[in-house]
Coordinates of C-alpha atoms in Angstrom, one line a residue:
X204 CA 18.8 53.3 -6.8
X205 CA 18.9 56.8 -6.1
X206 CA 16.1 58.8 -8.8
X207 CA 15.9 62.4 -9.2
X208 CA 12.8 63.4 -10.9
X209 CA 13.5 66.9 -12.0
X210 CA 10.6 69.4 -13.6
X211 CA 10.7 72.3 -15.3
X212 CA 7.3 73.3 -14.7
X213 CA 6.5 76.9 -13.9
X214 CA 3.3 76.7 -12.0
X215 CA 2.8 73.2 -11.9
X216 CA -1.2 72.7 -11.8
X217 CA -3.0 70.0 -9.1
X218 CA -2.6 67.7 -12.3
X219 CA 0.7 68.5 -12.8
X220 CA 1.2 67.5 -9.0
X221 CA -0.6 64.8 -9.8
X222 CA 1.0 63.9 -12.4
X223 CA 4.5 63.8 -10.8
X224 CA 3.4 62.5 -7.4
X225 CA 2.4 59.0 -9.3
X226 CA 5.7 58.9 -11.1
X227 CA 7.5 59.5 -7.6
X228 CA 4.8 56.7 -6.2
X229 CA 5.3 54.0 -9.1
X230 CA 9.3 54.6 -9.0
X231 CA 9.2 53.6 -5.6
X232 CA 7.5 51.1 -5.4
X233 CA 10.5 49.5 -7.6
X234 CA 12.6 49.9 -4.9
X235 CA 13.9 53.2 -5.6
X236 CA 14.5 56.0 -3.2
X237 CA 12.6 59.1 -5.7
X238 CA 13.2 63.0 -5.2
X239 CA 11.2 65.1 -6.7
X240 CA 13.0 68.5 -7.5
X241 CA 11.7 71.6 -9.2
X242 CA 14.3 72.9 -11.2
X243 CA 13.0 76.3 -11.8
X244 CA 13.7 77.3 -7.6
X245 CA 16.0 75.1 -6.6
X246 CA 18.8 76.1 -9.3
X247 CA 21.3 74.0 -7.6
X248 CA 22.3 71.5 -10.0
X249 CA 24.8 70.1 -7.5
X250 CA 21.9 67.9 -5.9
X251 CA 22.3 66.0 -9.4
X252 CA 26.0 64.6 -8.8
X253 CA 24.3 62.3 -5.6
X254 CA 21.6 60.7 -7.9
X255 CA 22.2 57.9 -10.0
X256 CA 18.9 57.8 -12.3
X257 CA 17.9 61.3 -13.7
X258 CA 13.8 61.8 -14.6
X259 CA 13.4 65.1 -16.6
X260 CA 9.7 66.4 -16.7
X261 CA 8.8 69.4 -19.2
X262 CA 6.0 70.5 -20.8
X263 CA 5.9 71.5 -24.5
X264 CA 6.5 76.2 -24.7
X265 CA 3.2 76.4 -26.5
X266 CA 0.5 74.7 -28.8
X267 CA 2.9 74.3 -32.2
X268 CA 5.7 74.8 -30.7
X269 CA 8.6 71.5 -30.2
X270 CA 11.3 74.4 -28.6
X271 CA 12.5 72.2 -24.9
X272 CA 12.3 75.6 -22.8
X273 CA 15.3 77.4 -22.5
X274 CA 15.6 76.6 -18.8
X275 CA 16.4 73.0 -19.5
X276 CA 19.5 74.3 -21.2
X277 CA 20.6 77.1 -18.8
X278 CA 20.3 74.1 -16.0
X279 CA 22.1 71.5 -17.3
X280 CA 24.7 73.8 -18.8
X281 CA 25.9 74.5 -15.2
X282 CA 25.3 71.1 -13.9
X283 CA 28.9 69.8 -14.5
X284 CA 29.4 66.6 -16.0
X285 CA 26.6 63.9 -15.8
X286 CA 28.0 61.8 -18.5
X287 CA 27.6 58.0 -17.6
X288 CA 24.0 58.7 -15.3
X289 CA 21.3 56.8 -16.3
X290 CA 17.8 59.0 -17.6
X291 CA 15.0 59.2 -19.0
X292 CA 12.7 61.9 -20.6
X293 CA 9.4 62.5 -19.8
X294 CA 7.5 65.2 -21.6
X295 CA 3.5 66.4 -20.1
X296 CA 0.6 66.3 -23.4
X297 CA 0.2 69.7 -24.2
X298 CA -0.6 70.9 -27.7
X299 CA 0.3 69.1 -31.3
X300 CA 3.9 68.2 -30.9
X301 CA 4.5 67.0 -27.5
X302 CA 6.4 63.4 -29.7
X303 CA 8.9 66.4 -31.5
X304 CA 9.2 68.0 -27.4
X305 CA 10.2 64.5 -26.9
X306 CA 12.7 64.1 -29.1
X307 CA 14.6 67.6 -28.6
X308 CA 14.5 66.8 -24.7
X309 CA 16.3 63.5 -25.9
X310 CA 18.9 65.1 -27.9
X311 CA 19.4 67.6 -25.5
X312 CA 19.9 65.3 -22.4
X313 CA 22.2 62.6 -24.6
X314 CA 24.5 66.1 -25.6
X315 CA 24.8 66.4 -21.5
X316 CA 26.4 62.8 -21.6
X317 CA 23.0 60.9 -20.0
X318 CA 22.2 57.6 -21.4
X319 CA 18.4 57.6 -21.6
X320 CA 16.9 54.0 -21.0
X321 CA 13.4 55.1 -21.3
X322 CA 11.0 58.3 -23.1
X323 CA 7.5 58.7 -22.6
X324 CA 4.8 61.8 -23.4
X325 CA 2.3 61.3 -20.2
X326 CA -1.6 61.6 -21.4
X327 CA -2.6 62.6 -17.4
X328 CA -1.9 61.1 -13.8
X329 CA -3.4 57.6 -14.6
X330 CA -0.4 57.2 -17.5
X331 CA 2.0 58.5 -15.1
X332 CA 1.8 55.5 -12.9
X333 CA 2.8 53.0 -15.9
X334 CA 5.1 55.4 -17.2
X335 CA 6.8 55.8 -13.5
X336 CA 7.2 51.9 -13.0
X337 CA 9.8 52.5 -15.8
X338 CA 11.6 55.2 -14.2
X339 CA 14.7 53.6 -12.0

């Protein structure tokens, strides 16, 4: 299967890359063919339409804060239709309400017509790796 693991991080940190390069490691090993994609510089959402399974990675806008950044939005608003792709949403630990992150990214994704098979907040690079065995 052909996975797109797309992040909206601005400057992802070395655990950030970290992070994301055990998701892209665990995927694989299931047999998947993984692309990792930053969303924020490569805003052509046309690379979605050739992937069949669609990983979103965010990180919460601030400590209190639950608000899915507004890049998400502006994305997958001009991403034409992805109704019928498979998903999942994967949200990096930072601050109190990283589970409420979660569920707006859900909400947000299911609204774009993705049927999500799979959420997870990741804890650091060592969760990543169980988390990314689910991805695909």
């Amino acid at each position: 299967m052909r996975v797109a693991i797309l992040h909206f991080l601005d400057n992802p940190t070395k655990a950030d890359e970290a992070v994301l390069e055990n998701v892209k490691e665990a995927s694989g090993k299931n047999g998947n063919t993984v692309t990792v994609i930053n969303a924020l510089k490569d805003a052509s959402a046309n690379t979605l339409m050739m992937h069949e399974y669609i990983a979103v990675v965010i990180r919460p806008e601030g400590i209190l804060s639950a608000r899915v950044p507004d890049a998400v939005q502006r994305y997958f608003r001009g991403s034409g239709s992805l109704s019928g792709k498979k998903g999942c949403a994967l949200v990096l630990k930072s601050g109190l309400r990283s589970g409420k992150t979660c569920r707006n990214l859900m909400e947000l994704l299911e609204a774009q017509g993705l049927l999500l098979d799979y959420f997870d907040v990741i804890f650091d690079a060592a969760h990543a790796l169980t988390a990314g065995a689910m991805v695909g």
